[in-house]
PDB file of C-alpha atoms in Angstrom:
ATOM      1  CA  MET J   1     146.808 219.779 114.227  1.00 38.00           C
ATOM      2  CA  LYS J   2     149.312 218.750 111.561  1.00 37.00           C
ATOM      3  CA  LYS J   3     152.083 219.509 113.992  1.00 36.00           C
ATOM      4  CA  PHE J   4     150.448 217.251 116.627  1.00 35.00           C
ATOM      5  CA  MET J   5     150.013 214.428 114.132  1.00 36.00           C
ATOM      6  CA  ALA J   6     153.616 214.737 113.055  1.00 37.00           C
ATOM      7  CA  LEU J   7     154.753 214.584 116.646  1.00 34.00           C
ATOM      8  CA  SER J   8     152.554 211.531 117.277  1.00 38.00           C
ATOM      9  CA  LEU J   9     153.892 209.782 114.196  1.00 34.00           C
ATOM     10  CA  ALA J  10     157.460 210.487 115.262  1.00 39.00           C
ATOM     11  CA  ALA J  11     156.740 209.100 118.699  1.00 38.00           C
ATOM     12  CA  MET J  12     155.208 205.911 117.289  1.00 36.00           C
ATOM     13  CA  THR J  13     158.151 205.458 114.947  1.00 37.00           C
ATOM     14  CA  ALA J  14     160.564 205.819 117.835  1.00 36.00           C
ATOM     15  CA  LEU J  15     158.659 203.228 119.861  1.00 33.00           C
ATOM     16  CA  ALA J  16     158.665 200.834 116.920  1.00 38.00           C
ATOM     17  CA  LEU J  17     162.390 201.257 116.462  1.00 35.00           C
ATOM     18  CA  ALA J  18     162.961 200.740 120.154  1.00 38.00           C
ATOM     19  CA  GLY J  19     160.928 197.490 120.000  1.00 40.00           C
ATOM     20  CA  CYS J  20     162.995 196.195 117.077  1.00 37.00           C
ATOM     21  CA  GLY J  21     166.219 197.086 118.823  1.00 41.00           C
ATOM     22  CA  SER J  22     165.150 195.186 121.972  1.00 41.00           C
ATOM     23  CA  GLY J  23     164.352 192.008 120.000  1.00 41.00           C
ATOM     24  CA  THR J  24     167.701 192.009 118.223  1.00 40.00           C
ATOM     25  CA  SER J  25     169.548 192.513 121.492  1.00 41.00           C
ATOM     26  CA  ALA J  26     167.739 189.550 123.152  1.00 41.00           C
ATOM     27  CA  THR J  27     168.433 187.262 120.185  1.00 42.00           C
ATOM     28  CA  THR J  28     172.103 188.199 120.161  1.00 43.00           C
ATOM     29  CA  ALA J  29     172.368 187.598 123.901  1.00 43.00           C
ATOM     30  CA  ALA J  30     170.733 184.150 123.606  1.00 43.00           C
ATOM     31  CA  ALA J  31     173.050 183.175 120.769  1.00 43.00           C
ATOM     32  CA  THR J  32     176.063 184.340 122.709  1.00 44.00           C
ATOM     33  CA  GLU J  33     174.971 182.329 125.752  1.00 51.00           C
ATOM     34  CA  ALA J  34     174.428 179.194 123.651  1.00 45.00           C
ATOM     35  CA  ALA J  35     177.817 179.591 122.038  1.00 45.00           C
ATOM     36  CA  THR J  36     179.416 180.001 125.450  1.00 46.00           C
ATOM     37  CA  GLU J  37     177.687 176.856 126.737  1.00 50.00           C
ATOM     38  CA  ALA J  38     178.795 174.909 123.648  1.00 43.00           C
ATOM     39  CA  LYS J  39     182.345 176.143 124.134  1.00 47.00           C
ATOM     40  CA  ASP J  40     182.266 175.133 127.801  1.00 50.00           C
ATOM     41  CA  THR J  41     180.891 171.684 126.910  1.00 45.00           C
ATOM     42  CA  THR J  42     183.547 171.172 124.243  1.00 46.00           C
ATOM     43  CA  ALA J  43     186.217 172.292 126.664  1.00 46.00           C
ATOM     44  CA  ALA J  44     184.900 169.879 129.301  1.00 46.00           C
ATOM     45  CA  ASP J  45     184.809 167.006 126.809  1.00 49.00           C
ATOM     46  CA  THR J  46     188.323 167.843 125.642  1.00 46.00           C
ATOM     47  CA  THR J  47     189.553 167.970 129.232  1.00 50.00           C
ATOM     48  CA  ALA J  48     187.942 164.596 130.024  1.00 49.00           C
ATOM     49  CA  ALA J  49     189.454 163.061 126.902  1.00 49.00           C
ATOM     50  CA  ASP J  50     192.853 164.509 127.709  1.00 55.00           C
ATOM     51  CA  THR J  51     192.596 163.173 131.254  1.00 50.00           C
ATOM     52  CA  ALA J  52     191.639 159.686 130.033  1.00 50.00           C
ATOM     53  CA  ALA J  53     194.497 159.715 127.518  1.00 50.00           C
ATOM     54  CA  ALA J  54     196.907 160.842 130.215  1.00 48.00           C
ATOM     55  CA  ASP J  55     195.720 158.077 132.539  1.00 49.00           C
ATOM     56  CA  THR J  56     196.153 155.472 129.792  1.00 44.00           C
ATOM     57  CA  ALA J  57     199.605 156.767 128.943  1.00 45.00           C
ATOM     58  CA  ALA J  58     200.564 156.750 132.612  1.00 45.00           C
ATOM     59  CA  ALA J  59     199.345 153.161 133.003  1.00 44.00           C
ATOM     60  CA  GLU J  60     201.261 152.068 129.916  1.00 48.00           C
ATOM     61  CA  LYS J  61     204.368 153.857 131.121  1.00 45.00           C
ATOM     62  CA  THR J  62     204.056 152.237 134.551  1.00 48.00           C
ATOM     63  CA  ALA J  63     203.729 148.776 132.959  1.00 53.00           C
ATOM     64  CA  SER J  64     206.684 149.368 130.656  1.00 58.00           C
ATOM     65  CA  ASP J  65     208.825 150.712 133.484  1.00 80.00           C
ATOM     66  CA  LYS J  66     208.011 147.826 135.821  1.00 92.00           C
ATOM     67  CA  THR J  67     210.406 144.956 136.311  1.00 97.00           C
ATOM     68  CA  TYR J  68     208.387 141.793 136.905  1.00 98.00           C
ATOM     69  CA  ILE J  69     209.693 139.267 139.417  1.00 98.00           C
ATOM     70  CA  ILE J  70     209.363 135.756 137.967  1.00 98.00           C
ATOM     71  CA  ASN J  71     210.024 132.747 140.184  1.00 98.00           C
ATOM     72  CA  THR J  72     211.089 129.382 138.828  1.00 97.00           C
ATOM     73  CA  ASP J  73     212.371 125.951 139.788  1.00 94.00           C
ATOM     74  CA  THR J  74     216.042 125.207 140.381  1.00 90.00           C
ATOM     75  CA  THR J  75     216.497 121.786 138.746  1.00 84.00           C
ATOM     76  CA  PHE J  76     213.906 120.877 136.139  1.00 87.00           C
ATOM     77  CA  ALA J  77     215.966 120.312 133.027  1.00 88.00           C
ATOM     78  CA  PRO J  78     215.454 120.839 130.184  1.00 93.00           C
ATOM     79  CA  PHE J  79     213.064 123.579 131.289  1.00 95.00           C
ATOM     80  CA  GLU J  80     215.234 125.306 133.899  1.00 95.00           C
ATOM     81  CA  PHE J  81     218.668 124.311 135.167  1.00 93.00           C
ATOM     82  CA  GLU J  82     222.188 125.639 135.609  1.00 92.00           C
ATOM     83  CA  ASN J  83     224.674 125.037 132.808  1.00 90.00           C
ATOM     84  CA  GLU J  84     228.384 124.424 133.274  1.00 90.00           C
ATOM     85  CA  LYS J  85     228.948 128.172 133.614  1.00 93.00           C
ATOM     86  CA  GLY J  86     226.422 128.466 136.416  1.00 92.00           C
ATOM     87  CA  ASP J  87     223.884 130.307 134.236  1.00 94.00           C
ATOM     88  CA  LEU J  88     220.189 129.482 134.530  1.00 95.00           C
ATOM     89  CA  VAL J  89     219.090 128.140 131.150  1.00 96.00           C
ATOM     90  CA  GLY J  90     216.414 125.910 129.645  1.00 96.00           C
ATOM     91  CA  ILE J  91     213.227 125.922 127.602  1.00 96.00           C
ATOM     92  CA  ASP J  92     211.281 128.016 130.114  1.00 98.00           C
ATOM     93  CA  MET J  93     214.076 130.551 130.416  1.00 98.00           C
ATOM     94  CA  ASP J  94     214.491 130.897 126.658  1.00 98.00           C
ATOM     95  CA  ILE J  95     210.752 131.198 126.037  1.00 98.00           C
ATOM     96  CA  LEU J  96     210.415 133.857 128.747  1.00 98.00           C
ATOM     97  CA  LYS J  97     213.333 135.803 127.286  1.00 98.00           C
ATOM     98  CA  ALA J  98     211.958 135.621 123.742  1.00 98.00           C
ATOM     99  CA  VAL J  99     208.470 136.651 124.848  1.00 98.00           C
ATOM    100  CA  ALA J 100     209.786 139.580 126.917  1.00 98.00           C
ATOM    101  CA  GLU J 101     211.894 140.810 124.007  1.00 98.00           C
ATOM    102  CA  ASP J 102     208.923 140.530 121.663  1.00 98.00           C
ATOM    103  CA  GLN J 103     206.598 142.415 124.023  1.00 98.00           C
ATOM    104  CA  GLY J 104     209.115 144.844 125.485  1.00 97.00           C
ATOM    105  CA  PHE J 105     208.811 144.184 129.209  1.00 97.00           C
ATOM    106  CA  SER J 106     211.512 143.754 131.845  1.00 97.00           C
ATOM    107  CA  TYR J 107     211.779 140.876 134.296  1.00 98.00           C
ATOM    108  CA  GLU J 108     214.015 139.309 136.907  1.00 98.00           C
ATOM    109  CA  VAL J 109     214.143 135.537 137.421  1.00 97.00           C
ATOM    110  CA  VAL J 110     214.429 134.151 140.949  1.00 97.00           C
ATOM    111  CA  PRO J 111     215.141 130.379 141.151  1.00 96.00           C
ATOM    112  CA  VAL J 112     213.723 129.084 144.441  1.00 95.00           C
ATOM    113  CA  GLY J 113     212.335 125.606 143.719  1.00 92.00           C
ATOM    114  CA  PHE J 114     208.856 124.681 142.512  1.00 93.00           C
ATOM    115  CA  SER J 115     207.078 124.521 145.861  1.00 92.00           C
ATOM    116  CA  ALA J 116     208.713 127.726 147.094  1.00 95.00           C
ATOM    117  CA  ALA J 117     207.858 129.470 143.812  1.00 96.00           C
ATOM    118  CA  THR J 118     204.123 128.848 144.142  1.00 96.00           C
ATOM    119  CA  THR J 119     204.226 129.769 147.836  1.00 96.00           C
ATOM    120  CA  ALA J 120     205.928 133.069 146.986  1.00 97.00           C
ATOM    121  CA  LEU J 121     203.352 133.764 144.270  1.00 97.00           C
ATOM    122  CA  GLU J 122     200.486 133.273 146.698  1.00 97.00           C
ATOM    123  CA  ALA J 123     202.228 135.478 149.257  1.00 97.00           C
ATOM    124  CA  GLY J 124     202.596 138.302 146.737  1.00 96.00           C
ATOM    125  CA  GLU J 125     206.392 138.036 146.724  1.00 97.00           C
ATOM    126  CA  CYS J 126     206.612 137.597 142.955  1.00 98.00           C
ATOM    127  CA  ASP J 127     204.522 138.495 139.911  1.00 98.00           C
ATOM    128  CA  GLY J 128     204.555 135.184 138.082  1.00 98.00           C
ATOM    129  CA  VAL J 129     205.879 131.638 137.917  1.00 98.00           C
ATOM    130  CA  ILE J 130     207.286 129.717 134.967  1.00 98.00           C
ATOM    131  CA  ALA J 131     208.488 126.309 136.081  1.00 96.00           C
ATOM    132  CA  GLY J 132     206.989 123.594 133.925  1.00 93.00           C
ATOM    133  CA  MET J 133     203.727 124.142 135.809  1.00 93.00           C
ATOM    134  CA  SER J 134     200.890 121.945 134.584  1.00 91.00           C
ATOM    135  CA  ILE J 135     197.590 123.707 133.955  1.00 94.00           C
ATOM    136  CA  THR J 136     194.968 121.923 136.062  1.00 91.00           C
ATOM    137  CA  ASP J 137     191.410 122.771 137.069  1.00 93.00           C
ATOM    138  CA  GLN J 138     192.460 122.889 140.715  1.00 93.00           C
ATOM    139  CA  ARG J 139     195.267 125.334 140.021  1.00 95.00           C
ATOM    140  CA  LYS J 140     193.032 127.484 137.819  1.00 96.00           C
ATOM    141  CA  GLU J 141     190.971 128.244 140.901  1.00 96.00           C
ATOM    142  CA  LYS J 142     193.949 130.141 142.319  1.00 97.00           C
ATOM    143  CA  TYR J 143     196.023 131.174 139.321  1.00 98.00           C
ATOM    144  CA  ASP J 144     195.563 132.862 135.965  1.00 98.00           C
ATOM    145  CA  PHE J 145     197.374 130.826 133.329  1.00 98.00           C
ATOM    146  CA  SER J 146     198.742 131.815 129.968  1.00 98.00           C
ATOM    147  CA  ASP J 147     197.991 129.823 126.850  1.00 98.00           C
ATOM    148  CA  PRO J 148     199.778 126.440 127.001  1.00 97.00           C
ATOM    149  CA  TYR J 149     203.391 126.570 125.842  1.00 97.00           C
ATOM    150  CA  PHE J 150     204.243 122.838 126.113  1.00 95.00           C
ATOM    151  CA  ASP J 151     202.295 119.567 126.203  1.00 90.00           C
ATOM    152  CA  SER J 152     203.796 117.010 128.579  1.00 88.00           C
ATOM    153  CA  GLY J 153     203.070 113.659 130.256  1.00 91.00           C
ATOM    154  CA  VAL J 154     204.159 111.620 133.303  1.00 95.00           C
ATOM    155  CA  GLY J 155     206.633 108.760 133.113  1.00 95.00           C
ATOM    156  CA  MET J 156     208.147 106.308 135.612  1.00 97.00           C
ATOM    157  CA  ALA J 157     211.912 105.886 135.763  1.00 97.00           C
ATOM    158  CA  VAL J 158     213.831 103.073 137.476  1.00 97.00           C
ATOM    159  CA  LEU J 159     217.473 102.038 137.742  1.00 97.00           C
ATOM    160  CA  ALA J 160     219.009 101.184 134.394  1.00 96.00           C
ATOM    161  CA  ASP J 161     219.448  97.520 135.426  1.00 96.00           C
ATOM    162  CA  SER J 162     216.158  97.215 137.336  1.00 97.00           C
ATOM    163  CA  ASP J 163     213.734  94.414 136.506  1.00 96.00           C
ATOM    164  CA  ILE J 164     210.740  96.612 137.379  1.00 97.00           C
ATOM    165  CA  ASP J 165     208.746  96.994 134.192  1.00 96.00           C
ATOM    166  CA  SER J 166     205.232  97.686 135.448  1.00 96.00           C
ATOM    167  CA  TYR J 167     203.284  99.324 138.259  1.00 97.00           C
ATOM    168  CA  GLU J 168     202.416  95.871 139.635  1.00 97.00           C
ATOM    169  CA  LYS J 169     206.063  95.303 140.572  1.00 97.00           C
ATOM    170  CA  LEU J 170     206.001  98.354 142.854  1.00 98.00           C
ATOM    171  CA  ASN J 171     203.968  96.422 145.454  1.00 98.00           C
ATOM    172  CA  GLY J 172     205.478  96.857 148.926  1.00 98.00           C
ATOM    173  CA  GLN J 173     208.094  99.300 147.635  1.00 98.00           C
ATOM    174  CA  ASN J 174     208.835 102.999 148.102  1.00 98.00           C
ATOM    175  CA  VAL J 175     208.830 105.415 145.149  1.00 98.00           C
ATOM    176  CA  ALA J 176     210.002 109.015 144.863  1.00 98.00           C
ATOM    177  CA  ALA J 177     208.187 112.094 143.567  1.00 98.00           C
ATOM    178  CA  LYS J 178     208.686 115.838 143.688  1.00 95.00           C
ATOM    179  CA  ILE J 179     206.393 117.929 145.875  1.00 94.00           C
ATOM    180  CA  GLY J 180     203.493 119.621 144.098  1.00 87.00           C
ATOM    181  CA  THR J 181     204.089 118.129 140.650  1.00 89.00           C
ATOM    182  CA  GLU J 182     201.876 116.130 138.299  1.00 89.00           C
ATOM    183  CA  GLY J 183     204.240 113.200 138.780  1.00 94.00           C
ATOM    184  CA  CYS J 184     203.630 113.270 142.511  1.00 95.00           C
ATOM    185  CA  LYS J 185     199.888 113.618 142.042  1.00 94.00           C
ATOM    186  CA  PHE J 186     199.782 110.644 139.686  1.00 96.00           C
ATOM    187  CA  ALA J 187     201.951 108.446 141.929  1.00 97.00           C
ATOM    188  CA  GLU J 188     199.694 109.136 144.904  1.00 98.00           C
ATOM    189  CA  SER J 189     196.591 108.431 142.822  1.00 97.00           C
ATOM    190  CA  ILE J 190     197.709 104.845 142.089  1.00 98.00           C
ATOM    191  CA  ALA J 191     199.641 104.102 145.306  1.00 98.00           C
ATOM    192  CA  ASP J 192     196.818 102.244 147.056  1.00 98.00           C
ATOM    193  CA  LYS J 193     195.909 100.261 143.950  1.00 98.00           C
ATOM    194  CA  TYR J 194     199.452  98.956 143.468  1.00 98.00           C
ATOM    195  CA  GLY J 195     200.467  98.857 147.127  1.00 98.00           C
ATOM    196  CA  PHE J 196     203.436 101.237 147.269  1.00 98.00           C
ATOM    197  CA  THR J 197     204.336 104.309 149.311  1.00 98.00           C
ATOM    198  CA  VAL J 198     205.388 107.724 148.030  1.00 98.00           C
ATOM    199  CA  THR J 199     208.210 109.815 149.471  1.00 98.00           C
ATOM    200  CA  GLN J 200     208.236 113.447 148.368  1.00 98.00           C
ATOM    201  CA  TYR J 201     211.334 115.507 147.598  1.00 96.00           C
ATOM    202  CA  GLU J 202     211.893 119.234 147.105  1.00 91.00           C
ATOM    203  CA  ASP J 203     213.715 119.007 143.787  1.00 90.00           C
ATOM    204  CA  SER J 204     214.344 116.632 140.902  1.00 90.00           C
ATOM    205  CA  ALA J 205     218.043 116.107 141.610  1.00 91.00           C
ATOM    206  CA  THR J 206     217.363 114.861 145.144  1.00 95.00           C
ATOM    207  CA  MET J 207     214.550 112.668 143.868  1.00 97.00           C
ATOM    208  CA  TYR J 208     216.792 111.034 141.255  1.00 97.00           C
ATOM    209  CA  GLN J 209     219.501 110.506 143.863  1.00 97.00           C
ATOM    210  CA  ALA J 210     217.016 108.681 146.075  1.00 98.00           C
ATOM    211  CA  VAL J 211     216.491 106.109 143.305  1.00 98.00           C
ATOM    212  CA  LEU J 212     220.206 105.838 142.530  1.00 98.00           C
ATOM    213  CA  ALA J 213     220.955 105.315 146.237  1.00 98.00           C
ATOM    214  CA  GLY J 214     218.297 102.621 146.642  1.00 97.00           C
ATOM    215  CA  GLU J 215     216.049 104.715 148.888  1.00 98.00           C
ATOM    216  CA  ALA J 216     213.301 104.355 146.295  1.00 98.00           C
ATOM    217  CA  VAL J 217     212.845 101.851 143.474  1.00 98.00           C
ATOM    218  CA  ALA J 218     211.317 104.323 141.032  1.00 98.00           C
ATOM    219  CA  CYS J 219     210.398 107.950 140.542  1.00 98.00           C
ATOM    220  CA  PHE J 220     207.562 109.657 138.722  1.00 97.00           C
ATOM    221  CA  GLU J 221     208.407 112.726 136.685  1.00 93.00           C
ATOM    222  CA  ASP J 222     207.377 114.632 133.560  1.00 89.00           C
ATOM    223  CA  TYR J 223     208.846 112.511 130.756  1.00 89.00           C
ATOM    224  CA  PRO J 224     210.808 115.239 128.900  1.00 89.00           C
ATOM    225  CA  VAL J 225     212.520 116.179 132.152  1.00 88.00           C
ATOM    226  CA  VAL J 226     213.701 112.735 133.242  1.00 91.00           C
ATOM    227  CA  GLY J 227     214.309 111.783 129.602  1.00 89.00           C
ATOM    228  CA  TYR J 228     216.676 114.721 129.201  1.00 89.00           C
ATOM    229  CA  GLU J 229     218.646 113.702 132.294  1.00 89.00           C
ATOM    230  CA  ILE J 230     218.874 110.095 131.105  1.00 90.00           C
ATOM    231  CA  SER J 231     220.241 111.304 127.759  1.00 85.00           C
ATOM    232  CA  ARG J 232     222.954 113.113 129.708  1.00 86.00           C
ATOM    233  CA  GLY J 233     224.071 109.991 131.542  1.00 90.00           C
ATOM    234  CA  LEU J 234     221.718 109.661 134.519  1.00 93.00           C
ATOM    235  CA  GLY J 235     221.752 105.952 135.456  1.00 96.00           C
ATOM    236  CA  LEU J 236     218.012 105.448 135.066  1.00 96.00           C
ATOM    237  CA  LYS J 237     215.725 104.226 132.315  1.00 95.00           C
ATOM    238  CA  LEU J 238     212.264 105.454 131.420  1.00 93.00           C
ATOM    239  CA  LEU J 239     209.522 102.848 131.079  1.00 94.00           C
ATOM    240  CA  PRO J 240     207.616 102.916 127.756  1.00 90.00           C
ATOM    241  CA  THR J 241     204.259 103.731 129.366  1.00 91.00           C
ATOM    242  CA  ILE J 242     203.716 107.480 129.429  1.00 91.00           C
ATOM    243  CA  GLU J 243     200.625 108.760 131.204  1.00 94.00           C
ATOM    244  CA  ALA J 244     198.776 111.591 129.527  1.00 84.00           C
ATOM    245  CA  GLY J 245     199.692 114.822 131.234  1.00 81.00           C
ATOM    246  CA  ASN J 246     198.590 118.409 131.255  1.00 84.00           C
ATOM    247  CA  SER J 247     200.012 121.309 129.320  1.00 93.00           C
ATOM    248  CA  TYR J 248     202.476 123.747 130.882  1.00 96.00           C
ATOM    249  CA  GLY J 249     201.531 127.362 131.392  1.00 98.00           C
ATOM    250  CA  PHE J 250     202.910 130.615 132.775  1.00 98.00           C
ATOM    251  CA  ALA J 251     201.024 131.542 135.965  1.00 98.00           C
ATOM    252  CA  THR J 252     200.113 134.670 137.887  1.00 98.00           C
ATOM    253  CA  MET J 253     197.904 135.013 140.941  1.00 98.00           C
ATOM    254  CA  LYS J 254     194.225 135.132 140.005  1.00 97.00           C
ATOM    255  CA  GLY J 255     193.162 138.688 139.240  1.00 96.00           C
ATOM    256  CA  GLU J 256     196.715 140.030 139.491  1.00 95.00           C
ATOM    257  CA  ASN J 257     198.900 141.246 136.607  1.00 96.00           C
ATOM    258  CA  PRO J 258     196.426 140.503 133.786  1.00 97.00           C
ATOM    259  CA  GLU J 259     198.578 142.604 131.474  1.00 97.00           C
ATOM    260  CA  LEU J 260     201.486 140.234 132.066  1.00 98.00           C
ATOM    261  CA  VAL J 261     199.432 137.207 131.015  1.00 98.00           C
ATOM    262  CA  GLU J 262     198.206 139.104 127.963  1.00 98.00           C
ATOM    263  CA  MET J 263     201.744 140.055 126.956  1.00 98.00           C
ATOM    264  CA  PHE J 264     202.930 136.470 127.448  1.00 98.00           C
ATOM    265  CA  ASN J 265     200.146 135.154 125.208  1.00 98.00           C
ATOM    266  CA  LYS J 266     200.838 137.696 122.471  1.00 98.00           C
ATOM    267  CA  GLY J 267     204.568 137.091 122.612  1.00 98.00           C
ATOM    268  CA  LEU J 268     204.124 133.307 122.605  1.00 98.00           C
ATOM    269  CA  ALA J 269     201.928 133.499 119.504  1.00 98.00           C
ATOM    270  CA  ASN J 270     204.510 135.678 117.774  1.00 98.00           C
ATOM    271  CA  ILE J 271     207.516 133.454 118.515  1.00 98.00           C
ATOM    272  CA  LYS J 272     205.568 130.411 117.359  1.00 98.00           C
ATOM    273  CA  ALA J 273     204.751 132.208 114.122  1.00 98.00           C
ATOM    274  CA  ASN J 274     208.314 133.367 113.424  1.00 98.00           C
ATOM    275  CA  GLY J 275     209.940 130.014 114.238  1.00 97.00           C
ATOM    276  CA  LYS J 276     211.768 131.070 117.408  1.00 98.00           C
ATOM    277  CA  TYR J 277     209.665 128.762 119.596  1.00 97.00           C
ATOM    278  CA  GLN J 278     210.549 125.622 117.628  1.00 94.00           C
ATOM    279  CA  GLU J 279     214.167 126.699 117.579  1.00 96.00           C
ATOM    280  CA  ILE J 280     214.126 126.782 121.386  1.00 94.00           C
ATOM    281  CA  LEU J 281     212.587 123.294 121.665  1.00 91.00           C
ATOM    282  CA  ASP J 282     215.071 121.848 119.195  1.00 88.00           C
ATOM    283  CA  THR J 283     217.930 123.210 121.296  1.00 88.00           C
ATOM    284  CA  TYR J 284     216.962 121.110 124.322  1.00 86.00           C
ATOM    285  CA  ILE J 285     214.915 118.155 123.089  1.00 80.00           C
ATOM    286  CA  ALA J 286     216.686 115.885 120.613  1.00 57.00           C
ATOM    287  CA  LYS J 287     214.610 114.144 117.967  1.00 47.00           C
TER     288      LYS J 287
END
């Protein structure tokens, strides 16, 4: 009997130990599985983060490696024009150079004329345009503009010995303006009121020549542009009345190259803060 009880007790003890061993094994397995899942999740998160970082780095590298094509006008001094050495210089050119150096991007300037520049931009043949382009509501429907970099206005110029001193004296006459500019827009807006016709020209030089040759009695142009030419000996005079104009901005096609506009804005703010911007203006516009 004692032997039977001993055997029974031993059997019960063995069963109890087996039960304890089973519970420990299950707990260990569950913990191991949870740890594995956590490791997998961490690995997945790390991989996603690494992928996102790689994509960002690739995008930044692509932007930094890109050479932006910037179209401009050919004769719009003092903003863009050829100097005696044949180099393209001017306020726009110097501002673009300073901004690019500040922000670290590469660019190539293609001088094609104002009208051709905007046409090329819309056709996707260039990335941006800097050409004394006025920021208007109509243009903002098609283009993304930078912050303004110059505030201008429209003036009327006539021959130096002309007796025309008001819009009223343009009645029955022909005036000149450059295609697509604020000067042209303003001239056309008052043409019916003052009874004159407007002939459009592709560039400023040809427009000025039309007045000098007697093909037109006056021309309408952004005042700093025609004023600069007059200071250099152009045989015209600028009437005192200056019409309020719009500010100039750097333009890209709407929705395209937002990073370029952002870099231009940051660079512009920096060169204004460090004095480079004013230095550029003082180089071309005498006070």
